[in-house]
Coordinates of C-alpha atoms in Angstrom, one line a residue:
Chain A
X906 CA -45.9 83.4 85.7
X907 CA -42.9 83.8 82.9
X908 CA -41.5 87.1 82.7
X909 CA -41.9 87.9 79.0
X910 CA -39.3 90.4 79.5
X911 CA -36.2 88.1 80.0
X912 CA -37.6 85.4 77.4
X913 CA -36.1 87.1 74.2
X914 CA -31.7 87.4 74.0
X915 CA -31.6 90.9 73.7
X916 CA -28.9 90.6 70.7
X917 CA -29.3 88.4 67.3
X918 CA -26.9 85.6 68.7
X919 CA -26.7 84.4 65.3
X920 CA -24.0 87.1 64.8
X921 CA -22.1 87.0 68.0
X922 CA -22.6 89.9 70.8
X923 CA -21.7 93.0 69.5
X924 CA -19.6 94.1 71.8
X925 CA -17.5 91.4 71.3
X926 CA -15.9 92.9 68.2
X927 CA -13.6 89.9 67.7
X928 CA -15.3 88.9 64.2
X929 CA -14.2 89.8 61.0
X930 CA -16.7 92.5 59.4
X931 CA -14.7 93.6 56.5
X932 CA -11.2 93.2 55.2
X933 CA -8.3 96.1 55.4
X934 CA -5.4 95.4 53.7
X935 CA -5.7 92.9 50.7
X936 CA -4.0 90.6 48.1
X937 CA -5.5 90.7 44.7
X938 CA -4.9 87.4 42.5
X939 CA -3.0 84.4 42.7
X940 CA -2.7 81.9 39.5
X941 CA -2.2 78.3 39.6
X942 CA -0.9 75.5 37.1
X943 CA -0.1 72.3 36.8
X944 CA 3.1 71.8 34.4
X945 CA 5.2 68.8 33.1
X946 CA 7.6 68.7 36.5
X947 CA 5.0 70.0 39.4
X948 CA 3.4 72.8 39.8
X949 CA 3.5 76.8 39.1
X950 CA 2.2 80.0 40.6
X951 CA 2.4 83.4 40.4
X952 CA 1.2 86.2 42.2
X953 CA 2.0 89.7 42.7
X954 CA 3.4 91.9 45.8
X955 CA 0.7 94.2 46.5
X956 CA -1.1 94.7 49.5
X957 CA -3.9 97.1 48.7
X958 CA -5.5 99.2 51.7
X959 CA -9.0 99.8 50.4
X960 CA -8.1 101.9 47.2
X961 CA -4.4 102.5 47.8
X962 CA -1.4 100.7 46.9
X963 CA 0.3 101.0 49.8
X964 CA 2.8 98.0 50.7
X965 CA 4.7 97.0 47.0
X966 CA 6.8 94.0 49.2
X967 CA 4.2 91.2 50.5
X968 CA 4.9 87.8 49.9
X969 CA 1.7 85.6 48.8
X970 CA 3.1 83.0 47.7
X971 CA 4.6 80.1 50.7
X972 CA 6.0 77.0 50.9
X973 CA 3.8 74.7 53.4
X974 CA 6.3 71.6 54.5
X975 CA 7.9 69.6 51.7
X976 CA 5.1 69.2 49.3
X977 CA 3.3 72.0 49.5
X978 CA 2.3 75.6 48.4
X979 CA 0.0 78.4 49.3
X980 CA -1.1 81.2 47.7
X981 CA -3.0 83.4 49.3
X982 CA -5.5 86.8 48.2
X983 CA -7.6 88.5 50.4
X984 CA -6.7 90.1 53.8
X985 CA -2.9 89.5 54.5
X986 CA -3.5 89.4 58.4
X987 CA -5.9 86.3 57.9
X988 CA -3.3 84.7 55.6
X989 CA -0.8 85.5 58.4
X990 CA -2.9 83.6 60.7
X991 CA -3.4 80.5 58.9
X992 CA 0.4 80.5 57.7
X993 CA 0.7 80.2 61.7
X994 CA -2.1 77.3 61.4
X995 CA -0.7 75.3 58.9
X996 CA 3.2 76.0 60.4
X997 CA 2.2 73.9 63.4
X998 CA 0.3 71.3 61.6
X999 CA 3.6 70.7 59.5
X1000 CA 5.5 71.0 63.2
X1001 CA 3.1 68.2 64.6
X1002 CA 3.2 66.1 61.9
X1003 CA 7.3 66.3 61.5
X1004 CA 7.3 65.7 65.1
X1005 CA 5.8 62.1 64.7
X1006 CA 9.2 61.5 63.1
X1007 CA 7.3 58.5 61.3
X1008 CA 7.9 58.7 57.6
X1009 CA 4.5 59.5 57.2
X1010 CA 3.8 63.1 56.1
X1011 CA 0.9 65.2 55.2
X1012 CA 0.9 65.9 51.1
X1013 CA -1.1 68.4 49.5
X1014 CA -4.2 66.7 49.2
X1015 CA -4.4 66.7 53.3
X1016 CA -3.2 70.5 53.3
X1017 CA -5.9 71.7 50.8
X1018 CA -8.9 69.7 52.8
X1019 CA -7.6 70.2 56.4
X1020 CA -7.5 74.4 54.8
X1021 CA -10.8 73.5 53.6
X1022 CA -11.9 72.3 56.9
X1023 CA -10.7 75.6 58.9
X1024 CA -12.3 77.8 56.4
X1025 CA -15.8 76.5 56.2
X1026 CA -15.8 76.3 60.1
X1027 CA -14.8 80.0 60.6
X1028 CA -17.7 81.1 58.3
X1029 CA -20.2 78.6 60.0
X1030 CA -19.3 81.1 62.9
X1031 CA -19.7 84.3 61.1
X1032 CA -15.6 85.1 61.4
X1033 CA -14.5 83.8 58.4
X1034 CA -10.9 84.1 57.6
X1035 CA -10.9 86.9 54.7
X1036 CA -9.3 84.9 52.1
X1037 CA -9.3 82.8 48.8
X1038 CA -6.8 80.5 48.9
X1039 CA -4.9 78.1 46.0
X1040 CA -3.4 75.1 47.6
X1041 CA -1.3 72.8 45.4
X1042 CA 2.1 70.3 45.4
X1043 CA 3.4 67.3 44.2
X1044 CA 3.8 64.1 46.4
X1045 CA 5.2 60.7 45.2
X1046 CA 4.8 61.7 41.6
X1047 CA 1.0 62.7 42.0
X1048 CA 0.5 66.2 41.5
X1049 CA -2.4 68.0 43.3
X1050 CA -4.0 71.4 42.7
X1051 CA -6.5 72.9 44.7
X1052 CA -8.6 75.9 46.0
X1053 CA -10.7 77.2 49.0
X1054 CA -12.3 80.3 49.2
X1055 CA -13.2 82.4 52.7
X1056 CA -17.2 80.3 52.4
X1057 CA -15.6 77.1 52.5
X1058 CA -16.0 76.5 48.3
X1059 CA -13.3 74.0 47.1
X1060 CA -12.6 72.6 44.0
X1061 CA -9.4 70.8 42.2
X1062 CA -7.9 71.5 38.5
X1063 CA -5.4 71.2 36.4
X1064 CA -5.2 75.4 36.7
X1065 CA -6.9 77.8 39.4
X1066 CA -7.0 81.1 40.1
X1067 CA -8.4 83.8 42.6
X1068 CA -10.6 87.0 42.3
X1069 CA -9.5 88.8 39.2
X1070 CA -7.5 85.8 37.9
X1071 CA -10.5 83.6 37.5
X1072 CA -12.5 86.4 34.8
X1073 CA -9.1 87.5 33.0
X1074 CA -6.5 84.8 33.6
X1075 CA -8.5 81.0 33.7
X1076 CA -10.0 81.8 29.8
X1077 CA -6.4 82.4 28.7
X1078 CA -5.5 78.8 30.5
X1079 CA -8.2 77.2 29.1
X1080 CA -7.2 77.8 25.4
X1081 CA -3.0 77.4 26.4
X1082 CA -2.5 74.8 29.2
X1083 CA -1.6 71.4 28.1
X1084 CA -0.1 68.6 30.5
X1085 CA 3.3 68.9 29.0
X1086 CA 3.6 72.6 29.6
X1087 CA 8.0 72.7 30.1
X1088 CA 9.2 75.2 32.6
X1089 CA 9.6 78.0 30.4
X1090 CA 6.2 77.3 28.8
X1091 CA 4.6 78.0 31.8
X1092 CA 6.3 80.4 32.7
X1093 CA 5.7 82.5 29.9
X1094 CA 1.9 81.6 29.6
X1095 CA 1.7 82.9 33.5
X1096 CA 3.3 86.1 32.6
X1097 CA 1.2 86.1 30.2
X1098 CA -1.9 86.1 32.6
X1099 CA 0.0 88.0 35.1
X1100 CA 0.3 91.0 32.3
X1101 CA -3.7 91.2 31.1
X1102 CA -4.3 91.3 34.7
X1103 CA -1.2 94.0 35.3
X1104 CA -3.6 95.8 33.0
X1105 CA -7.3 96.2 33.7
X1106 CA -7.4 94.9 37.2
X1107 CA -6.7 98.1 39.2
X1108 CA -5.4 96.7 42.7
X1109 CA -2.1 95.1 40.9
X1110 CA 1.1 95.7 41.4
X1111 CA 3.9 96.0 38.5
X1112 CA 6.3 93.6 41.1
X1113 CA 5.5 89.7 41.2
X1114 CA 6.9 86.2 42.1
X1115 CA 6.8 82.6 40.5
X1116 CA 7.4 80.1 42.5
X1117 CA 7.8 76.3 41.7
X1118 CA 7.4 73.2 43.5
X1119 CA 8.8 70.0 42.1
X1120 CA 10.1 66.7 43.8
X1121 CA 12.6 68.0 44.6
X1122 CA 11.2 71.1 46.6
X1123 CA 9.8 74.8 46.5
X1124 CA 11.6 77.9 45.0
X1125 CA 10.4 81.2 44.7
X1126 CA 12.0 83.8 42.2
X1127 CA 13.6 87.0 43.4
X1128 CA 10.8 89.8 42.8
X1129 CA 10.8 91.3 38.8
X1130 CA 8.5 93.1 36.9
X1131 CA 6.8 92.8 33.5
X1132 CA 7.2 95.0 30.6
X1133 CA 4.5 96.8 29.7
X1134 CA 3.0 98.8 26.6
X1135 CA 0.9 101.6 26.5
X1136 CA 1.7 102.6 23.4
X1137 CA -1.5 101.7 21.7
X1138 CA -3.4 104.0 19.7
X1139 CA -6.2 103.8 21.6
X1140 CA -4.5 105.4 24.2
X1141 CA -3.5 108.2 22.4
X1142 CA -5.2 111.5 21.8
X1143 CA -7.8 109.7 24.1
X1144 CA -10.4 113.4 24.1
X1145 CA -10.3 113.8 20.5
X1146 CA -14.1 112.6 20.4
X1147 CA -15.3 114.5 23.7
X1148 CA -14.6 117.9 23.8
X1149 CA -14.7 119.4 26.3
X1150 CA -12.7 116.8 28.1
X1151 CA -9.2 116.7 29.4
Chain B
X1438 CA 2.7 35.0 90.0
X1439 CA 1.1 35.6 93.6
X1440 CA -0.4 38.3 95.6
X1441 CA 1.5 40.0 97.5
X1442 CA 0.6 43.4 99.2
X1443 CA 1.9 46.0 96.0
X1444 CA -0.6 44.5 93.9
X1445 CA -4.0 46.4 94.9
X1446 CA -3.4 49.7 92.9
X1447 CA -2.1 50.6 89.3
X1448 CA -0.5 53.2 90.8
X1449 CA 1.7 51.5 93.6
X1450 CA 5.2 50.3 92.9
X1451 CA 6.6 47.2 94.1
X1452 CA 10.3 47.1 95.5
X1453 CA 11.3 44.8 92.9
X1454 CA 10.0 47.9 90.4
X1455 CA 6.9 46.1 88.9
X1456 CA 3.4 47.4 88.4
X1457 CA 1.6 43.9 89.4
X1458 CA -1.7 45.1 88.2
X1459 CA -0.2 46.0 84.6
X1460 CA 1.2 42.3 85.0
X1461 CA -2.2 41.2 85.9
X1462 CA -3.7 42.9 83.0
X1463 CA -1.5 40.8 80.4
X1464 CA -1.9 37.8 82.1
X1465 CA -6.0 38.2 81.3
X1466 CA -4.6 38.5 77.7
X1467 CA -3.2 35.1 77.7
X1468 CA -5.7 33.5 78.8
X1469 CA -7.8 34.6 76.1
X1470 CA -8.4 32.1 72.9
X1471 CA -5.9 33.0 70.5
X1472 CA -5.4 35.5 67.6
X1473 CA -2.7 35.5 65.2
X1474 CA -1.3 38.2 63.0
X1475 CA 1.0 37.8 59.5
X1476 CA 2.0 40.6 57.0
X1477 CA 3.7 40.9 54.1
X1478 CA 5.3 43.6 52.0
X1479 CA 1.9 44.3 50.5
X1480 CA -0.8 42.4 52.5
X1481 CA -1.7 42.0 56.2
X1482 CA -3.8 38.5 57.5
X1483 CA -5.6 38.6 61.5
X1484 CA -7.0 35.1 62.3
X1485 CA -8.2 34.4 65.3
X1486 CA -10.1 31.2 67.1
X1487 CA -13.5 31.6 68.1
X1488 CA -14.2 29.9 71.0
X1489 CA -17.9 29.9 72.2
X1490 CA -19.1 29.4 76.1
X1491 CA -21.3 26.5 75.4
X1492 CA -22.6 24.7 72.5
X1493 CA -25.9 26.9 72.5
X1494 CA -24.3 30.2 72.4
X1495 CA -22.8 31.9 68.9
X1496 CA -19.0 32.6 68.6
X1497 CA -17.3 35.9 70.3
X1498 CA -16.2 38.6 67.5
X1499 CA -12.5 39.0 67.7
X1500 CA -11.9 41.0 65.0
X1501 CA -12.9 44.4 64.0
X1502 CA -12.7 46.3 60.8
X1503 CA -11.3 49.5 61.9
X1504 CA -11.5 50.7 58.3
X1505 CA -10.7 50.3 55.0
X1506 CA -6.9 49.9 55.3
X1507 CA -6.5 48.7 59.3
X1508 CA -8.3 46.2 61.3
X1509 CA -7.5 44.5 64.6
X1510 CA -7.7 40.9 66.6
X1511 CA -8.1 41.1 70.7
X1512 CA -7.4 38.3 73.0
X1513 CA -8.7 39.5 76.8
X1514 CA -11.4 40.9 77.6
X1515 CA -13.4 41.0 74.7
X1516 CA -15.6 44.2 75.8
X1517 CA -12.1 46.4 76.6
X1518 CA -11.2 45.3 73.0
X1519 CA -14.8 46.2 71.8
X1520 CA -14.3 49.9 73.2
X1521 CA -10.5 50.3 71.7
X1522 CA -12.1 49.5 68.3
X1523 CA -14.8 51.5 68.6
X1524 CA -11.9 54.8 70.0
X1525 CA -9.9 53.1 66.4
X1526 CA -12.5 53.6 64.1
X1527 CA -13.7 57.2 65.7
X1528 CA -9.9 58.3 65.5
X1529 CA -9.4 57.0 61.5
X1530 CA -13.1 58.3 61.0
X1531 CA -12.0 62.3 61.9
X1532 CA -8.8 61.9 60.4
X1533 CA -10.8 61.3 57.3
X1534 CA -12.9 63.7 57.3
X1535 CA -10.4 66.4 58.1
X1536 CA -7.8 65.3 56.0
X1537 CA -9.6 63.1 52.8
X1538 CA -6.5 60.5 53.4
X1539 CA -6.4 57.4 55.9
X1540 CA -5.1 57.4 59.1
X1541 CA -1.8 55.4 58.6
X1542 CA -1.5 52.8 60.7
X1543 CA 1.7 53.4 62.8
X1544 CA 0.1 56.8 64.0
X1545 CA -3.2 55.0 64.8
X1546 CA -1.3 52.4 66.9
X1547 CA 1.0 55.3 69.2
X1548 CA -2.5 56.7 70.0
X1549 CA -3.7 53.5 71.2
X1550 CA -0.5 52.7 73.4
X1551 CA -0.8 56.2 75.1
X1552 CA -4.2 55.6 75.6
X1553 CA -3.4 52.4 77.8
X1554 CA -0.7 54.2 79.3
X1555 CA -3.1 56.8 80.8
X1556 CA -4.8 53.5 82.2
X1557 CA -1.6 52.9 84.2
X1558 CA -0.6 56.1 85.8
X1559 CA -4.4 57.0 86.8
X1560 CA -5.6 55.5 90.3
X1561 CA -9.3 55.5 89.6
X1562 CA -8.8 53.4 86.4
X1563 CA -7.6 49.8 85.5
X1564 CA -6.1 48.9 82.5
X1565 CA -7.6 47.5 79.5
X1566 CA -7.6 43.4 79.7
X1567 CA -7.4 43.1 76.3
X1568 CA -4.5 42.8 73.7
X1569 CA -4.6 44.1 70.2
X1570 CA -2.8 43.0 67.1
X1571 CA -3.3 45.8 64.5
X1572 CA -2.4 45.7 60.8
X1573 CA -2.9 48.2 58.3
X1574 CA -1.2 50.5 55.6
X1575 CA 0.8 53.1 55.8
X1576 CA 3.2 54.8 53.6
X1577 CA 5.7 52.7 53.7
X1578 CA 3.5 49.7 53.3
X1579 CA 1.7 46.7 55.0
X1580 CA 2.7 46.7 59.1
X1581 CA 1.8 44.4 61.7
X1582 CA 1.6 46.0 65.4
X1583 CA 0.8 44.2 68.6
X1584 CA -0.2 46.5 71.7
X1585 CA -0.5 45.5 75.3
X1586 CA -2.1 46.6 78.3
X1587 CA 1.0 47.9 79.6
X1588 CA 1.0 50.8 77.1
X1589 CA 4.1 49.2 75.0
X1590 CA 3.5 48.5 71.4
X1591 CA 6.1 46.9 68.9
X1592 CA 5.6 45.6 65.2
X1593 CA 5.9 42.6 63.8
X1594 CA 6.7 40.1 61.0
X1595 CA 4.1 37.6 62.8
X1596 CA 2.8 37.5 66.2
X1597 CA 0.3 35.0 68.1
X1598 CA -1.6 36.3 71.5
X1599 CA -4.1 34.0 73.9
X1600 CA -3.8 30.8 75.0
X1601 CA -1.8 28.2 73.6
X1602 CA -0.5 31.2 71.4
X1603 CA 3.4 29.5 72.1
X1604 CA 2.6 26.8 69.6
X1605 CA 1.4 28.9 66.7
X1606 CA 4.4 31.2 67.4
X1607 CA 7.0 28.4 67.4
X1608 CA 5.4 27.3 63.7
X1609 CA 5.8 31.3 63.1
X1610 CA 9.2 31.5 64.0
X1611 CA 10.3 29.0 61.4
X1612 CA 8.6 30.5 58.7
X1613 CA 8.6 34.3 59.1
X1614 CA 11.6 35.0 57.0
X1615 CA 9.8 34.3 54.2
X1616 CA 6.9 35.7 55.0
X1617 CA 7.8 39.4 53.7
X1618 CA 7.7 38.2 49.8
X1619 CA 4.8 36.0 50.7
X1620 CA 1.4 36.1 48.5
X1621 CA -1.6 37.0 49.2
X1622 CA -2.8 33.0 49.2
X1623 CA 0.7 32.2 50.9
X1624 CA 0.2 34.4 53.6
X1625 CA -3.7 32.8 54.2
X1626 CA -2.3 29.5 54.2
X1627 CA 0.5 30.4 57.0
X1628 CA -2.0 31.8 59.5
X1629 CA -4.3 28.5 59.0
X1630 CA -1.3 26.0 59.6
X1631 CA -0.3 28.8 62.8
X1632 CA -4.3 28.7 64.0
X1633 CA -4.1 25.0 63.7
X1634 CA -0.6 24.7 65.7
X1635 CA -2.6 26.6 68.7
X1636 CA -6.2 24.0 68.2
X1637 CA -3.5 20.9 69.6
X1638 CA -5.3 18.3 68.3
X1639 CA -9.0 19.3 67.9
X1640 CA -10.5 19.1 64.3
X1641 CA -10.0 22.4 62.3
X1642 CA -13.5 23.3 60.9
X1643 CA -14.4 27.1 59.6
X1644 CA -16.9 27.4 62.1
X1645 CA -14.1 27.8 65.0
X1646 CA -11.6 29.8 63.1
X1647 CA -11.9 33.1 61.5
X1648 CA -9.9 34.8 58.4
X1649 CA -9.2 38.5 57.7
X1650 CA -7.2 39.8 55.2
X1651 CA -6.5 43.2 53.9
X1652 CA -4.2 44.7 51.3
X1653 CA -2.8 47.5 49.1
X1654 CA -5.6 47.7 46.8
X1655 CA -7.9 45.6 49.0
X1656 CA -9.9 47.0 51.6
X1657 CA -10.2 44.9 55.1
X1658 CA -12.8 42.5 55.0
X1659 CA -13.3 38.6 56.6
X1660 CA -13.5 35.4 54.5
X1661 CA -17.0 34.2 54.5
X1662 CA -17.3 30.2 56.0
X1663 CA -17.3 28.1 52.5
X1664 CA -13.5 30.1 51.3
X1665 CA -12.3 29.3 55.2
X1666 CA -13.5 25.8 54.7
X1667 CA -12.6 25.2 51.3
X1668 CA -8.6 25.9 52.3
X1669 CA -8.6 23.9 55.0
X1670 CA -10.1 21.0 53.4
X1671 CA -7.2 22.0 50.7
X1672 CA -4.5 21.2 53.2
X1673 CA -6.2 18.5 55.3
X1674 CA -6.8 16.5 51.9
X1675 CA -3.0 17.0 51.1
X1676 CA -1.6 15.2 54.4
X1677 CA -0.7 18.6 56.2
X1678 CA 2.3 19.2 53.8
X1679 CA 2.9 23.1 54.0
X1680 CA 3.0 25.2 50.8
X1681 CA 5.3 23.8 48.0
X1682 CA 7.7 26.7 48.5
X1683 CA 8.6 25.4 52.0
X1684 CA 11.8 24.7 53.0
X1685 CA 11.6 22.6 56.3
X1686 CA 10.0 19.9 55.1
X1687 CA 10.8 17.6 58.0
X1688 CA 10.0 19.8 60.4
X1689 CA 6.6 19.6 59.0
X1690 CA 6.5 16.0 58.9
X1691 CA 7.4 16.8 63.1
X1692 CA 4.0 19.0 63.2
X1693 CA 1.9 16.4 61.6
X1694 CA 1.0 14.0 64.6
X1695 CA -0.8 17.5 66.2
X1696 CA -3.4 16.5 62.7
X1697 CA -2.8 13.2 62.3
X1698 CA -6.4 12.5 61.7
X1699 CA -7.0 14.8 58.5
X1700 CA -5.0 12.2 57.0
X1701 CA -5.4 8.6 58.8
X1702 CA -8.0 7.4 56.2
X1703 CA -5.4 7.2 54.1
X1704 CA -2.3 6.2 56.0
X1705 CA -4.4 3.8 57.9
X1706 CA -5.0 1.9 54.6
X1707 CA -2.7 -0.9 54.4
X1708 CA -2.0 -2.1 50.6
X1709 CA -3.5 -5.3 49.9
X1710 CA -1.9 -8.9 49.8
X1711 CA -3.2 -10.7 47.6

């Protein structure tokens, strides 16, 4: 006769043993938004330093923002030790494919659907890499702009964002991108997102980085930061209706 | 070649330095019917002649689409070559999926040679019997690959595998220079005049040859019957004179007695008298 006992798993498998602890539960130190657009020459992101540890700002130098082979860049937000890992990923997929030494190479379309790949497979498996990633470059003319978030969601478009980026920064791109955006245009109109979200979202950093990837290749500015204003009236005397307050 | 005692394991040397049963393996390649492979800059043709066992049975399939942008012609053992294209199309399927891109070619083909190779350093295996010609895209363009049992590969302007396959590469080496500016219909018209060289003699009919082409901006697919037959008939009607654009005229005129009898009806005639 069956032993009823030994019939059941004694843990939900769906979720891996528990004492496995190898899964991720929750993130710990985190990126907030990355910004995406296409522009007459290539592509453009920005992105700021920060990497927030639950409420605090505590590291003001992490870079989000990497070049993946000679067509590609990655943006990453979300938990910087998953980014780390997938920058390891995608380092020796580039190593594998340069080692084929065959003049074929792997542009950003293959990047952004081999990421897309890795990221709906982790969280098929319940340890999903913590991130939301923009995925873009410019091969043989054809520019590509992508994104995959930590479920496996993917889309392409002519501008993208994460977190933050896509409430504050995408309706500000939907009424200012154009295709023939020059350098300096887009520049400006990333600052531009990069300052509204400076302001009301309260895990970034006053420290960011553009970086560009053309034909010709990737560059990444030196770190700056924007100017700001407070000097709204709003702002001032901001108890003179409660008092009581301070 | 004869047997000698070296030649009962893959994995045995000879003195001489030879692998006999590698050498074995590409001799069952040649005596398979032929297949022929032409490519262009932009456009890749596989024909091949399908030789049936008896008059009842239907025609072995030589070539395989592998997809959209490759596809492959065996002479050997047909069922090795049946299993190759089946790893070919598994390996540009996954690389698909992960990667929304095709496979290119030259990749697919260095899988497929180390694949063989295993088959030669492994005592409990043979080697595949079977040769492929592969052509597909890539990058760079349209490429033409043959790969043996021995685990080499090399491309090609135009290669010819099977039996009889010398005849059909003697027409190709005359021609191949041109062959990288070729078009599309050019191309076609070269691999029938090369499948003819290796029929010596018996009638050219679409039932015993078949066509594939494929193409930047043309996915691999065979001819059907009536196109096959309907070129064919073109040059048979014409007196086996190759494409205007040819050169070597009299060397044609050299190749003509091998199809003489497309055009005796009307050389036969003799004017009349009176």
């Amino acid at each position: 006769m069956m032993n009823l006992a030994d019939s059941a798993p004694a843990t939900n498998n769906m979720l891996g043993s528990e004492a496995d602890s190898q899964r991720t539960l929750y993130p710990y130190v985190t990126g907030t938004s990355v910004i995406g657009i296409k522009y007459k020459d290539g592509l453009l992101f920005a992105a700021d330093m920060g990497g927030s540890y639950g409420s605090t700002l505590r590291y003001k130098s992490v870079e989000r923002l990497k070049s993946v082979g000679k067509h590609s860049v990655i943006g990453a937000s979300g938990e910087i030790s998953d980014f780390q890992e997938i920058m390891r990923y995608l380092d020796e997929l580039i190593l594998f494919d340069n080692m084929w030494d065959d003049g074929n190479s792997l542009g950003p379309k293959e990047v952004h659907n081999y990421l897309t790949r890795v990221m709906y497979n982790r969280r098929n498996k319940f340890n999903p890499l913590w991130n939301s990633l923009v995925l873009g470059g410019i091969k043989n003319g054809k520019k590509y702009l992508g994104t995959v978030s930590m479920i496996g969601v993917h889309y392409e478009d002519d501008h993208v964002a994460t977190g933050f980026g896509n409430h504050l920064a995408r309706p500000i791109l939907r009424d200012e991108w154009h295709e023939n955006l020059t350098y300096e245009e887009g520049v400006k109109l990333l600052e531009k997102c990069m300052r509204v979200l400076l302001y009301r979202d309260r895990s970034a950093v006053n420290k960011l980085q553009i970086a560009k990837i053309t034909e010709e290749g990737f560059t990444v500015s030196e770190p700056y930061s924007l100017k700001t204003s407070w000097d709204f009236n709003a702002f001032k005397n901001p108890t003179l209706d409660a008092e009581g307050s301070w | 070649m004869f047997r000698n005692q070296y030649d009962t394991d893959v994995t045995t040397w000879s003195p001489a330095g030879r692998l006999f049963q590698v050498e074995y393996a590409m001799e069952a390649v040649k005596q398979g019917s032929a297949a022929i492979g032409l490519r262009s800059k932009t456009h890749v043709v596989l024909a091949s002649v399908n030789k049936a066992s008896s008059e009842l049975s239907s025609h072995q399939k030589k070539i395989f689409k592998v997809d959209d942008h490759i596809g492959v012609a065996i002479a050997g053992l047909t069922a090795d070559g049946r299993v190759l294209s089946r790893y070919m199309r598994n390996e540009c399927i996954n690389y698909s999926y992960t990667y929304e891109s095709p496979l290119p070619v030259g990749r697919l083909v260095v899988q497929l040679a180390d694949k063989a190779q295993v088959c030669t350093q492994r005592s409990w295996k043979r080697p595949y019997g079977v040769g492929l010609l592969v052509g597909g895209l890539d990058e760079s363009g349209a490429h033409l690959y043959y790969n043996c049992p021995s685990g080499n590969y090399f491309e090609y302007q135009a290669f010819a595998i099977g039996s009889r396959s010398q005849a059909a590469k003697t027409y190709l080496e005359r021609k191949f220079e041109s062959f990288m500016d070729s078009s599309r219909e050019d191309l076609i018209k070269d691999a029938l005049f090369a499948l003819r060289e290796t029929l010596q003699g018996e009638k050219m009919t679409s039932s015993i040859c078949t066509i594939s082409i494929l193409g930047a901006g043309e996915a691999f697919h065979v001819l059907d019957q009536e196109t096959v037959q309907r070129l064919i008939n073109e040059f048979e009607v014409v007196g086996e004179e190759p494409p205007a654009n040819e050169a070597a005229a009299p060397d044609a005129e050299a190749a003509a007695p091998g199809a003489a009898e497309g055009a005796a009806p009307d050389q036969g005639a003799a004017p009349m008298d009176i």
